[in-house]
Coordinates of C-alpha atoms and ligand atoms in Angstrom, one line a residue:
M1 CA 122.5 10.7 -5.2
S2 CA 120.5 7.7 -4.2
E3 CA 117.5 8.5 -2.0
S4 CA 115.4 6.3 0.2
V5 CA 111.8 6.3 -1.0
L6 CA 109.0 4.5 0.9
T7 CA 106.0 3.8 -1.4
A8 CA 103.1 3.1 1.0
V9 CA 100.2 1.6 -0.9
A10 CA 96.6 1.4 0.5
W11 CA 95.7 -2.0 2.0
P12 CA 92.9 -3.7 0.2
Y13 CA 90.2 -5.2 2.5
A14 CA 90.2 -9.0 2.4
N15 CA 86.5 -9.5 1.7
G16 CA 86.6 -10.2 -2.0
P17 CA 88.4 -9.9 -5.3
R18 CA 89.6 -6.4 -6.5
H19 CA 87.7 -4.5 -9.2
I20 CA 89.4 -2.2 -11.6
G21 CA 88.2 0.9 -9.7
H22 CA 90.3 -0.3 -6.7
V23 CA 93.5 -0.8 -8.7
S24 CA 93.1 2.5 -10.5
G25 CA 93.2 4.3 -7.2
F26 CA 96.0 2.7 -5.3
G27 CA 97.5 0.0 -7.4
V28 CA 98.8 1.1 -10.8
P29 CA 99.8 4.7 -9.8
S30 CA 101.9 3.4 -6.9
D31 CA 103.6 0.8 -9.1
V32 CA 104.4 3.3 -11.9
F33 CA 105.9 5.7 -9.3
S34 CA 108.0 2.9 -7.7
R35 CA 109.3 1.5 -11.0
Y36 CA 110.4 5.0 -12.0
Q37 CA 112.1 5.7 -8.7
R38 CA 114.0 2.5 -9.0
M39 CA 115.0 3.3 -12.5
V40 CA 116.6 6.6 -11.4
G41 CA 118.6 4.6 -8.8
N42 CA 116.7 5.4 -5.6
R43 CA 116.3 2.8 -2.9
V44 CA 112.6 2.0 -3.0
L45 CA 110.6 0.1 -0.4
M46 CA 107.1 -0.6 -1.7
V47 CA 104.9 -2.2 1.0
S48 CA 101.2 -3.1 1.5
G49 CA 99.1 -6.1 2.3
T50 CA 95.6 -7.3 2.9
D51 CA 93.6 -5.6 5.7
E52 CA 92.0 -8.6 7.4
H53 CA 90.3 -7.5 10.7
G54 CA 87.1 -5.8 11.6
T55 CA 83.4 -6.4 11.6
P56 CA 82.6 -6.6 7.9
I57 CA 84.9 -9.6 7.7
Q58 CA 83.1 -11.2 10.6
V59 CA 79.7 -10.5 9.2
Q60 CA 80.6 -11.8 5.8
A61 CA 82.1 -15.0 7.4
D62 CA 78.8 -15.5 9.3
A63 CA 76.8 -15.1 6.1
E64 CA 79.0 -17.6 4.3
G65 CA 78.9 -20.0 7.2
T66 CA 82.7 -20.0 7.7
T67 CA 85.2 -18.4 10.0
P68 CA 86.9 -15.0 9.6
R69 CA 90.2 -16.8 9.4
E70 CA 89.1 -19.1 6.6
L71 CA 87.6 -16.1 4.8
V72 CA 90.7 -13.9 4.9
D73 CA 93.0 -16.8 4.0
R74 CA 90.9 -17.3 0.9
Y75 CA 90.6 -13.7 -0.2
S76 CA 94.2 -12.6 0.6
R77 CA 95.2 -15.2 -2.0
V78 CA 92.6 -14.0 -4.5
I79 CA 93.8 -10.4 -4.0
Q80 CA 97.5 -11.5 -4.4
D81 CA 96.6 -13.1 -7.7
D82 CA 95.0 -9.9 -8.9
L83 CA 98.0 -7.8 -7.9
V84 CA 100.7 -10.1 -9.1
G85 CA 98.8 -10.5 -12.4
L86 CA 99.0 -6.7 -12.9
G87 CA 102.7 -6.8 -12.2
L88 CA 102.6 -4.5 -9.2
S89 CA 106.2 -4.6 -7.9
Y90 CA 105.8 -4.8 -4.1
D91 CA 108.9 -5.4 -2.1
L92 CA 106.5 -6.9 0.4
F93 CA 102.8 -7.4 0.2
T94 CA 101.8 -9.1 3.4
R95 CA 98.7 -9.4 5.7
T96 CA 97.5 -7.8 9.0
S97 CA 96.7 -11.2 10.5
T98 CA 100.4 -12.0 11.3
D99 CA 102.2 -12.1 14.6
N100 CA 104.5 -9.4 13.5
H101 CA 101.7 -7.0 12.6
H102 CA 100.0 -7.6 15.9
R103 CA 103.2 -6.9 17.8
V104 CA 104.1 -3.7 16.0
T105 CA 100.5 -2.4 16.5
Q106 CA 100.7 -3.1 20.2
E107 CA 104.1 -1.3 20.4
L108 CA 102.8 1.8 18.7
F109 CA 99.7 1.8 20.9
T110 CA 101.8 1.5 24.0
A111 CA 103.8 4.6 23.0
L112 CA 100.5 6.6 22.5
W113 CA 99.2 5.3 25.8
R114 CA 102.4 6.3 27.7
N115 CA 102.4 9.7 26.2
G116 CA 98.8 10.3 27.3
Y117 CA 97.1 10.4 23.9
V118 CA 94.6 7.6 24.6
L119 CA 91.6 8.2 26.8
P120 CA 89.2 5.5 28.1
E121 CA 85.6 6.4 27.7
T122 CA 82.3 4.8 28.6
T123 CA 80.1 4.7 25.6
L124 CA 76.9 3.0 24.5
G125 CA 77.4 -0.1 22.4
A126 CA 74.7 -1.8 20.3
I127 CA 73.8 -5.4 21.0
S128 CA 71.6 -7.6 18.8
P129 CA 68.8 -8.9 21.0
S130 CA 68.4 -12.1 19.0
T131 CA 72.1 -13.2 19.1
G132 CA 73.4 -11.3 22.1
R133 CA 76.3 -10.2 20.0
T134 CA 77.7 -6.7 19.5
L135 CA 76.2 -5.1 16.4
P136 CA 78.8 -3.2 14.4
D137 CA 78.1 0.5 13.7
R138 CA 78.0 0.1 10.0
Y139 CA 75.2 -2.5 10.3
I140 CA 73.0 -0.1 12.2
E141 CA 70.8 2.2 10.1
G142 CA 68.5 5.0 11.2
I143 CA 67.6 8.6 10.9
C144 CA 70.5 11.1 10.8
P145 CA 70.3 13.3 13.9
I146 CA 71.9 16.2 11.9
C147 CA 70.1 16.2 8.5
N148 CA 67.3 13.7 9.0
Y149 CA 68.4 11.4 6.2
P150 CA 66.4 8.2 6.8
Q151 CA 69.2 5.8 5.9
A152 CA 72.2 7.1 7.8
R153 CA 74.7 4.4 8.9
G154 CA 75.7 4.0 12.5
D155 CA 79.2 5.3 11.8
Q156 CA 78.6 8.0 9.2
C157 CA 75.8 9.7 7.3
D158 CA 76.3 9.3 3.6
N159 CA 74.0 12.3 3.0
C160 CA 75.6 15.0 5.1
G161 CA 79.0 13.3 5.6
N162 CA 79.1 13.7 9.4
Q163 CA 80.6 11.0 11.6
L164 CA 77.9 9.6 13.8
D165 CA 77.5 7.5 16.9
P166 CA 74.9 4.7 16.5
A167 CA 73.2 5.6 19.8
D168 CA 72.2 9.0 18.3
L169 CA 70.3 7.6 15.3
G170 CA 66.6 8.0 15.3
E171 CA 64.6 4.7 14.9
P172 CA 67.7 2.5 14.9
R173 CA 67.5 -0.9 13.2
S174 CA 69.8 -3.7 12.3
R175 CA 70.7 -3.9 8.6
I176 CA 71.2 -7.6 9.0
N177 CA 67.7 -8.6 10.2
G178 CA 65.8 -5.4 10.8
E179 CA 65.5 -5.8 14.6
T180 CA 65.9 -2.8 17.0
P181 CA 69.2 -3.0 18.7
E182 CA 69.7 -2.6 22.5
F183 CA 72.3 -0.2 23.8
R184 CA 74.4 -1.1 26.7
E185 CA 77.3 0.7 28.5
T186 CA 80.7 -0.4 27.3
E187 CA 84.2 1.0 27.8
Q188 CA 86.3 2.0 24.7
L189 CA 89.6 3.6 24.1
M190 CA 89.7 6.9 22.3
L191 CA 92.6 8.5 20.4
D192 CA 92.6 12.0 21.6
L193 CA 92.7 13.7 18.2
P194 CA 92.1 17.3 19.5
A195 CA 95.5 16.9 21.3
F196 CA 97.1 16.9 17.9
S197 CA 95.4 19.9 16.3
Q198 CA 98.3 22.4 16.8
S199 CA 101.0 19.9 15.8
L200 CA 99.1 18.7 12.7
H201 CA 98.5 22.2 11.6
R202 CA 102.2 23.0 12.0
W203 CA 103.1 19.9 10.0
L204 CA 100.6 20.5 7.2
D205 CA 102.0 24.1 6.8
T206 CA 105.2 22.4 5.7
R207 CA 103.4 20.2 3.0
T208 CA 103.4 22.9 0.3
Q209 CA 103.9 20.4 -2.6
W210 CA 100.7 18.5 -2.0
R211 CA 97.8 18.7 -4.4
P212 CA 95.7 21.7 -3.2
N213 CA 92.5 19.7 -2.8
V214 CA 94.2 17.2 -0.5
L215 CA 95.8 19.9 1.6
N216 CA 92.6 22.0 2.0
F217 CA 90.5 18.9 2.7
S218 CA 93.0 17.9 5.4
R219 CA 93.1 21.4 7.0
N220 CA 89.3 21.5 7.3
L221 CA 89.3 18.1 9.0
I222 CA 91.8 19.3 11.6
D223 CA 89.6 22.3 12.5
D224 CA 86.9 19.8 13.6
L225 CA 88.7 17.0 15.3
R226 CA 86.9 14.8 17.9
P227 CA 88.3 11.9 19.9
R228 CA 88.0 8.8 17.8
A229 CA 87.5 5.2 19.1
I230 CA 90.4 2.9 18.5
S231 CA 88.8 -0.1 20.2
R232 CA 85.7 -2.2 19.5
D233 CA 83.6 -4.9 21.1
I234 CA 84.6 -7.7 18.8
D235 CA 86.5 -10.9 18.9
W236 CA 88.4 -10.6 15.6
G237 CA 91.4 -8.3 15.6
V238 CA 94.5 -7.2 17.5
R239 CA 94.4 -7.6 21.2
I240 CA 94.9 -4.5 23.4
P241 CA 98.0 -4.7 25.6
L242 CA 96.6 -3.2 28.8
D243 CA 95.7 -4.9 32.1
G244 CA 92.0 -5.7 32.1
W245 CA 91.8 -5.5 28.3
R246 CA 94.5 -8.0 27.2
D247 CA 92.5 -11.1 27.9
A248 CA 89.0 -9.6 27.4
P249 CA 87.2 -11.9 25.0
M250 CA 85.3 -9.0 23.2
K251 CA 87.9 -6.2 23.1
R252 CA 90.1 -5.6 20.1
F253 CA 91.6 -2.6 18.3
Y254 CA 89.3 -0.9 15.8
V255 CA 90.3 -2.1 12.3
W256 CA 91.1 1.4 11.0
F257 CA 93.7 1.8 13.7
D258 CA 95.6 -1.4 13.1
A259 CA 95.3 -1.1 9.3
V260 CA 97.2 2.2 9.0
I261 CA 100.0 0.8 11.2
G262 CA 100.5 -1.9 8.4
Y263 CA 102.9 0.4 6.5
L264 CA 105.3 0.2 9.4
S265 CA 104.7 -3.4 10.3
A266 CA 105.2 -4.5 6.7
S267 CA 108.5 -2.6 6.6
V268 CA 109.6 -4.3 9.7
E269 CA 108.6 -7.7 8.3
W270 CA 110.4 -7.0 5.0
A271 CA 113.6 -6.1 7.0
E272 CA 113.4 -9.3 9.0
R273 CA 113.0 -11.4 5.9
S274 CA 115.9 -9.5 4.2
G275 CA 118.3 -10.8 7.0
D276 CA 118.9 -7.3 8.4
K277 CA 116.2 -6.7 11.0
D278 CA 117.1 -2.9 11.3
A279 CA 117.0 -2.3 7.5
W280 CA 113.5 -0.7 7.8
K281 CA 115.0 2.2 9.7
Q282 CA 116.5 3.8 6.7
W283 CA 113.0 4.6 5.4
W284 CA 111.4 5.4 8.8
H285 CA 114.2 7.1 10.9
D286 CA 116.4 8.9 8.4
P287 CA 115.0 12.5 8.1
E288 CA 116.2 12.7 4.5
A289 CA 114.1 9.7 3.4
S290 CA 110.7 10.4 1.8
A291 CA 107.4 8.5 2.1
Y292 CA 104.6 8.6 -0.5
Y293 CA 101.2 7.2 0.3
F294 CA 98.9 6.1 -2.5
M295 CA 95.1 5.7 -2.1
G296 CA 91.6 6.5 -3.4
K297 CA 90.1 9.8 -2.2
D298 CA 87.8 8.1 0.3
N299 CA 90.9 7.2 2.4
I300 CA 92.6 10.7 2.6
T301 CA 91.4 11.2 6.2
F302 CA 93.3 8.2 7.4
H303 CA 96.6 9.2 5.7
S304 CA 96.7 12.9 6.1
V305 CA 95.3 13.2 9.6
M306 CA 94.8 9.9 11.6
W307 CA 98.1 8.2 10.7
P308 CA 100.2 11.4 11.1
A309 CA 98.5 11.9 14.5
I310 CA 99.5 8.3 15.6
L311 CA 103.0 8.9 14.4
L312 CA 103.2 12.3 16.2
G313 CA 101.9 10.6 19.4
N314 CA 104.4 7.8 19.1
N315 CA 107.2 10.4 18.6
G316 CA 106.1 12.4 21.6
A317 CA 105.5 15.3 19.3
G318 CA 101.7 16.0 19.7
D319 CA 100.5 19.1 21.5
R320 CA 101.1 17.4 24.9
G321 CA 104.7 16.4 24.1
G322 CA 106.1 13.1 25.4
S323 CA 108.9 10.8 24.4
P324 CA 109.5 8.5 21.5
G325 CA 108.2 4.9 21.9
E326 CA 110.2 1.6 21.4
L327 CA 110.2 2.0 17.6
G328 CA 111.9 5.4 17.8
T329 CA 111.0 8.7 16.1
L330 CA 109.2 7.8 12.9
N331 CA 108.9 9.8 9.7
L332 CA 105.5 11.4 8.7
P333 CA 104.2 11.2 5.1
T334 CA 106.1 13.3 2.6
E335 CA 103.1 13.3 0.4
V336 CA 99.6 11.8 0.3
V337 CA 98.8 11.0 -3.4
S338 CA 95.1 10.4 -3.7
S339 CA 93.1 9.5 -6.8
E340 CA 89.5 10.2 -7.6
F341 CA 87.0 7.5 -8.4
L342 CA 86.8 5.3 -11.5
T343 CA 83.0 5.1 -12.2
M344 CA 80.8 3.1 -14.5
S345 CA 77.8 4.8 -16.0
G346 CA 78.4 7.7 -13.6
S347 CA 78.3 5.6 -10.4
K348 CA 81.0 4.1 -8.2
F349 CA 81.7 0.5 -8.8
S350 CA 79.5 -1.5 -6.5
T351 CA 79.5 -5.2 -5.9
S352 CA 76.0 -5.0 -4.4
R353 CA 74.5 -3.3 -7.4
G354 CA 76.4 -5.5 -9.9
T355 CA 78.2 -2.6 -11.5
V356 CA 81.7 -4.1 -11.2
I357 CA 84.5 -5.3 -13.4
Y358 CA 86.9 -7.6 -11.6
V359 CA 90.6 -7.4 -12.2
G360 CA 90.9 -11.2 -12.6
D361 CA 88.3 -11.3 -15.4
F362 CA 89.9 -8.3 -17.1
L363 CA 93.4 -9.8 -17.0
R364 CA 92.3 -13.1 -18.4
E365 CA 90.9 -11.5 -21.5
F366 CA 93.1 -8.4 -22.1
G367 CA 96.4 -9.0 -20.1
P368 CA 97.9 -6.5 -17.7
D369 CA 99.4 -3.7 -19.8
A370 CA 96.2 -2.7 -21.7
L371 CA 94.6 -2.0 -18.3
R372 CA 97.7 -0.3 -16.9
Y373 CA 97.8 1.9 -20.0
F374 CA 94.2 2.8 -19.7
I375 CA 94.4 3.7 -16.0
A376 CA 97.5 5.9 -16.6
V377 CA 96.2 7.7 -19.6
A378 CA 92.5 7.9 -18.9
G379 CA 92.2 7.0 -15.2
P380 CA 90.7 9.1 -12.4
E381 CA 93.9 11.0 -11.5
N382 CA 92.3 14.4 -11.0
Q383 CA 88.6 13.9 -11.3
D384 CA 86.0 11.1 -11.3
T385 CA 86.2 9.3 -14.6
D386 CA 83.8 7.0 -16.3
F387 CA 85.1 3.7 -17.6
T388 CA 83.6 2.8 -21.0
W389 CA 84.4 -0.2 -23.1
E390 CA 84.3 2.1 -26.1
E391 CA 87.1 4.2 -24.8
F392 CA 89.1 1.1 -23.7
V393 CA 88.9 -0.4 -27.1
R394 CA 89.7 2.9 -28.8
R395 CA 92.8 3.5 -26.6
T396 CA 94.0 -0.1 -27.0
N397 CA 93.6 -0.1 -30.8
F398 CA 94.6 3.4 -31.8
E399 CA 97.3 4.2 -29.2
L400 CA 98.8 1.0 -28.0
A401 CA 98.5 -1.2 -31.1
N402 CA 98.6 1.4 -33.9
E403 CA 101.0 3.9 -32.5
W404 CA 103.3 2.1 -30.2
G405 CA 103.0 -1.6 -31.3
N406 CA 103.2 -0.6 -34.9
L407 CA 106.3 1.6 -34.4
V408 CA 108.1 -1.3 -32.8
N409 CA 107.0 -3.8 -35.3
R410 CA 107.8 -1.9 -38.5
S411 CA 111.2 -0.5 -37.2
V412 CA 112.5 -3.9 -36.1
S413 CA 110.9 -5.8 -39.0
M414 CA 112.5 -3.6 -41.6
A415 CA 115.9 -3.7 -40.0
A416 CA 115.7 -7.5 -39.5
K417 CA 114.6 -8.0 -43.1
N418 CA 117.1 -5.6 -44.8
V419 CA 120.1 -5.9 -42.5
G420 CA 119.5 -8.7 -40.0
S421 CA 121.0 -6.6 -37.2
V422 CA 121.1 -3.0 -35.8
P423 CA 122.4 -1.1 -38.8
E424 CA 125.1 1.5 -38.8
P425 CA 124.2 5.2 -39.1
T426 CA 126.6 6.4 -41.8
R427 CA 124.6 9.1 -43.5
P428 CA 123.0 11.3 -40.8
E429 CA 120.7 14.2 -41.7
P430 CA 119.2 17.0 -39.5
A431 CA 115.9 15.2 -39.2
D432 CA 117.6 12.3 -37.4
A433 CA 119.3 14.5 -34.9
E434 CA 116.1 16.4 -34.2
L435 CA 114.2 13.3 -33.4
L436 CA 117.0 11.9 -31.3
A437 CA 117.2 15.2 -29.3
Q438 CA 113.5 15.1 -28.7
S439 CA 113.6 11.5 -27.3
R440 CA 116.6 12.3 -25.1
A441 CA 115.0 15.4 -23.8
A442 CA 111.9 13.5 -22.8
F443 CA 113.8 11.7 -20.0
S444 CA 113.8 14.9 -18.0
T445 CA 110.3 16.1 -18.8
V446 CA 108.6 12.7 -18.3
G447 CA 110.8 12.1 -15.2
A448 CA 109.8 15.4 -13.7
H449 CA 106.1 14.5 -14.1
L450 CA 106.6 11.0 -12.7
G451 CA 108.5 12.3 -9.7
H452 CA 105.5 14.5 -8.9
S453 CA 102.9 11.7 -9.5
R454 CA 101.5 13.4 -12.6
F455 CA 101.0 10.2 -14.5
K456 CA 98.7 11.4 -17.2
Q457 CA 101.1 14.2 -18.3
A458 CA 104.0 11.7 -18.1
I459 CA 102.5 9.1 -20.4
G460 CA 101.3 11.9 -22.7
E461 CA 104.9 13.1 -23.1
A462 CA 106.2 9.6 -23.6
M463 CA 103.6 8.9 -26.3
R464 CA 104.5 12.2 -28.0
V465 CA 107.9 10.7 -28.7
V466 CA 106.2 7.7 -30.2
G467 CA 104.1 9.9 -32.4
A468 CA 107.2 11.9 -33.5
A469 CA 109.0 8.7 -34.4
N470 CA 106.0 7.5 -36.5
A471 CA 105.8 10.9 -38.3
Y472 CA 109.6 10.6 -38.9
L473 CA 109.3 7.2 -40.5
S474 CA 106.3 8.3 -42.7
H475 CA 108.3 11.3 -43.8
E476 CA 111.7 9.6 -44.4
E477 CA 110.1 6.4 -46.0
P478 CA 113.0 4.0 -45.5
W479 CA 111.0 1.3 -47.4
K480 CA 111.3 3.4 -50.6
R481 CA 115.1 3.6 -50.4
K482 CA 116.3 0.3 -51.9
D483 CA 118.7 2.3 -54.1
D484 CA 120.2 4.2 -51.2
P485 CA 121.0 1.6 -48.5
E486 CA 123.3 3.9 -46.5
R487 CA 120.6 6.5 -45.9
R488 CA 118.0 3.7 -45.4
D489 CA 120.1 2.1 -42.7
T490 CA 120.7 5.5 -41.0
I491 CA 117.0 6.1 -40.8
L492 CA 116.4 2.6 -39.4
H493 CA 119.2 3.0 -36.9
T494 CA 117.6 6.3 -35.7
A495 CA 114.2 4.6 -35.5
L496 CA 115.5 1.7 -33.4
Q497 CA 117.3 4.1 -31.1
V498 CA 114.1 6.0 -30.5
V499 CA 112.2 2.8 -30.0
Q500 CA 114.7 1.9 -27.3
D501 CA 114.3 5.3 -25.7
A502 CA 110.5 5.3 -25.9
N503 CA 110.5 1.8 -24.4
T504 CA 112.6 3.0 -21.5
L505 CA 110.2 5.9 -21.0
L506 CA 107.2 3.6 -21.1
T507 CA 108.7 0.9 -18.9
P508 CA 107.1 2.1 -15.6
F509 CA 103.7 2.0 -17.3
L510 CA 104.0 -1.1 -19.5
P511 CA 106.6 -3.3 -17.8
H512 CA 105.4 -6.5 -19.5
A513 CA 105.5 -5.1 -23.0
A514 CA 108.8 -3.3 -22.2
Q515 CA 110.4 -6.7 -21.5
K516 CA 109.2 -7.9 -25.0
V517 CA 110.4 -4.8 -26.8
H518 CA 113.8 -5.1 -25.0
E519 CA 114.0 -8.7 -26.4
A520 CA 112.8 -7.6 -29.9
L521 CA 115.6 -5.1 -30.0
G522 CA 118.0 -8.0 -29.4
G523 CA 118.4 -7.4 -25.6
T524 CA 118.8 -10.2 -23.1
G525 CA 118.2 -10.6 -19.4
V526 CA 115.6 -9.0 -17.2
W527 CA 114.5 -5.5 -18.3
A528 CA 111.6 -5.0 -16.0
A529 CA 111.4 -7.4 -13.0
Q530 CA 108.0 -8.7 -11.9
P531 CA 106.7 -9.7 -8.5
H532 CA 106.0 -13.3 -7.5
R533 CA 104.3 -15.1 -4.6
E534 CA 106.5 -16.7 -2.0
D535 CA 105.8 -18.9 0.9
A536 CA 106.6 -17.0 4.1
G537 CA 106.1 -19.8 6.6
E538 CA 103.8 -19.3 9.6
T539 CA 101.9 -16.2 10.5
G540 CA 102.5 -17.1 14.1
M541 CA 98.7 -17.5 14.4
G542 CA 98.2 -21.1 13.3
T543 CA 98.0 -20.5 9.6
T544 CA 100.5 -20.4 6.7
H545 CA 101.4 -17.1 5.2
S546 CA 102.3 -16.2 1.7
V547 CA 103.6 -12.8 0.5
L548 CA 104.3 -11.0 -2.8
T549 CA 107.9 -9.9 -3.2
G550 CA 110.5 -9.6 -6.0
D551 CA 114.1 -8.8 -6.9
Y552 CA 114.0 -5.4 -8.4
A553 CA 117.6 -4.4 -7.6
G554 CA 119.4 -6.5 -10.2
E555 CA 120.8 -5.3 -13.6
Q556 CA 117.7 -3.8 -15.3
A557 CA 116.3 -0.8 -17.2
R558 CA 117.8 2.5 -16.1
W559 CA 116.1 5.9 -16.6
E560 CA 118.5 7.1 -19.4
S561 CA 119.0 6.9 -23.2
T562 CA 121.6 4.2 -23.9
P563 CA 123.1 3.8 -27.4
I564 CA 121.7 0.8 -29.2
P565 CA 124.7 -1.4 -30.2
V566 CA 125.4 -1.5 -33.9
G567 CA 125.5 -5.1 -35.2
R568 CA 123.2 -6.6 -32.6
P569 CA 121.2 -9.4 -34.3
L570 CA 117.5 -8.8 -34.9
S571 CA 114.7 -11.1 -35.8
R572 CA 111.2 -10.4 -36.9
P573 CA 109.1 -9.5 -33.8
T574 CA 105.7 -10.8 -32.8
P575 CA 103.0 -8.1 -32.5
L576 CA 103.1 -6.4 -29.1
F577 CA 99.4 -5.7 -28.7
A578 CA 96.5 -7.5 -30.3
K579 CA 93.8 -5.3 -31.8
L580 CA 90.4 -5.7 -30.2
D581 CA 87.2 -6.3 -32.1
T582 CA 85.5 -2.9 -32.3
A583 CA 82.1 -4.5 -31.6
L584 CA 83.5 -5.0 -28.1
G585 CA 83.3 -1.3 -27.6
E586 CA 79.6 -1.4 -28.1
T587 CA 78.7 -4.4 -26.0
G588 CA 81.7 -5.1 -23.6
P589 CA 82.8 -8.8 -23.2
S590 CA 80.2 -11.4 -22.5
W591 CA 81.2 -11.6 -18.8
A592 CA 80.8 -7.8 -18.3
P593 CA 78.0 -7.2 -15.9
I594 CA 76.4 -4.0 -17.3
K595 CA 75.9 -3.2 -20.9
P596 CA 75.7 0.4 -22.1
G597 CA 72.1 1.7 -22.0
E598 CA 71.0 -0.7 -19.3
Ligands
ZN601 ZN1 73.1 13.4 7.8

């Protein structure tokens, strides 16, 4: 039976191009998952967009001498280029700076407010004495009041991990110009998180299928909840729909609050664009629908605690009760799928330290599927993982090119040269049936892994079929059977059938190569649809708006073994994957920022 599956993908912050650490956390895993779910016939809605508000955007715009609007217009396009280049099959990739997003954020807030889950509170806000402007928390540095770490940030101490208030820092100073900030009283809105501790615990008790580290981490967070600010003194963001706040020049929602609401607002925008404005409800209202959230581990808090609390508050289902808001009773996450970090020389990718490999540079040199393969097979699924050029070159050459590319190439070439079409299997032997049974059985094992976001195990099982097919060819040696064409053709037919099966199994991981293999096997039409950029008109805020979308519902690859038609014409294929120069493994490409040993 067809199920409704929401794939909610973390929103990249619109302050620069993406690096390969970002896309290994949220991008490639969510796309592999969505492509698999579509192939088994589920109704998938995969949504995300660029996160465009908040103080870091404003500070960066100041530094570049431009406006926040110009900055996010530029980087939302750059990020779209990265994601479309990787072939990430978003149903909608939009932006938070649209009218629609602002409206949905305000509606959700209104429900929280009416149900009594938002508390006004007078706090101390930092002001820069030289400019008179609000100084954002993360641009204040000082001594941690808990562990005495000298470089704690205003919002959090990176040493002890505690959330902080900038007014509590010892010897506070501006990270922008070093001056001492002034603190003045200012009113903010707080989400009353302690009022969700019972309901969040009850909900987490039902999340038995989560990865244990995510579940335990989330439980610990709930035991220590404090009210959290959802407003800021800033003039770039979503306005607060309350009397006295609505027109205030320096009051907006805190960027974390509006960003998590993006999953919902993007679903609403997708529905409006589809021509059925209520279509989003099948993913958000139907209790049978499921919702999978993909992100890096630094974002777990927002998806396993904050966003569920907002949803419970909207639904009137927090510890204080209430009634559902305008948008109705909304589904909570089915699962929070988080990745660990991709590192380089043991450290997180860091733009400021220059240890960074940008997606755009990578794609220009190596194309999308080599990166997708590397992330799936060697990425940070369960632990922090170091990226090295040596391993990238080794995986590309020995696994993609030698194992998979070579299997496709020699099977199709031999059949094309000797027969010119898919040959007929007239002389079967037990070895053929054994290999075919193995490749058919892989659909359920690989599928089970993919359904549980176990990508490494899934691609490992798929590549095992490729390995078995190569061993079969080496053993059966069809190239030595000139005098026995019936047996030779049977072997080639078996090999082509297994190439087709393996190609189906690898389609979620390698959609670009899968389309080429489909064509090499004589297939026509779209096998694995790709996203494209589309002009979506106005944002409603005085700027034009483009989105990523695609048609993934047409006649395409299905998750099943289908018989390859005997007699279908074949021609000699072009190689699937180019082998890389092994010297690249020692030095990296010329544009790579850090060389091994530096
Ligand atoms: Zn500390």
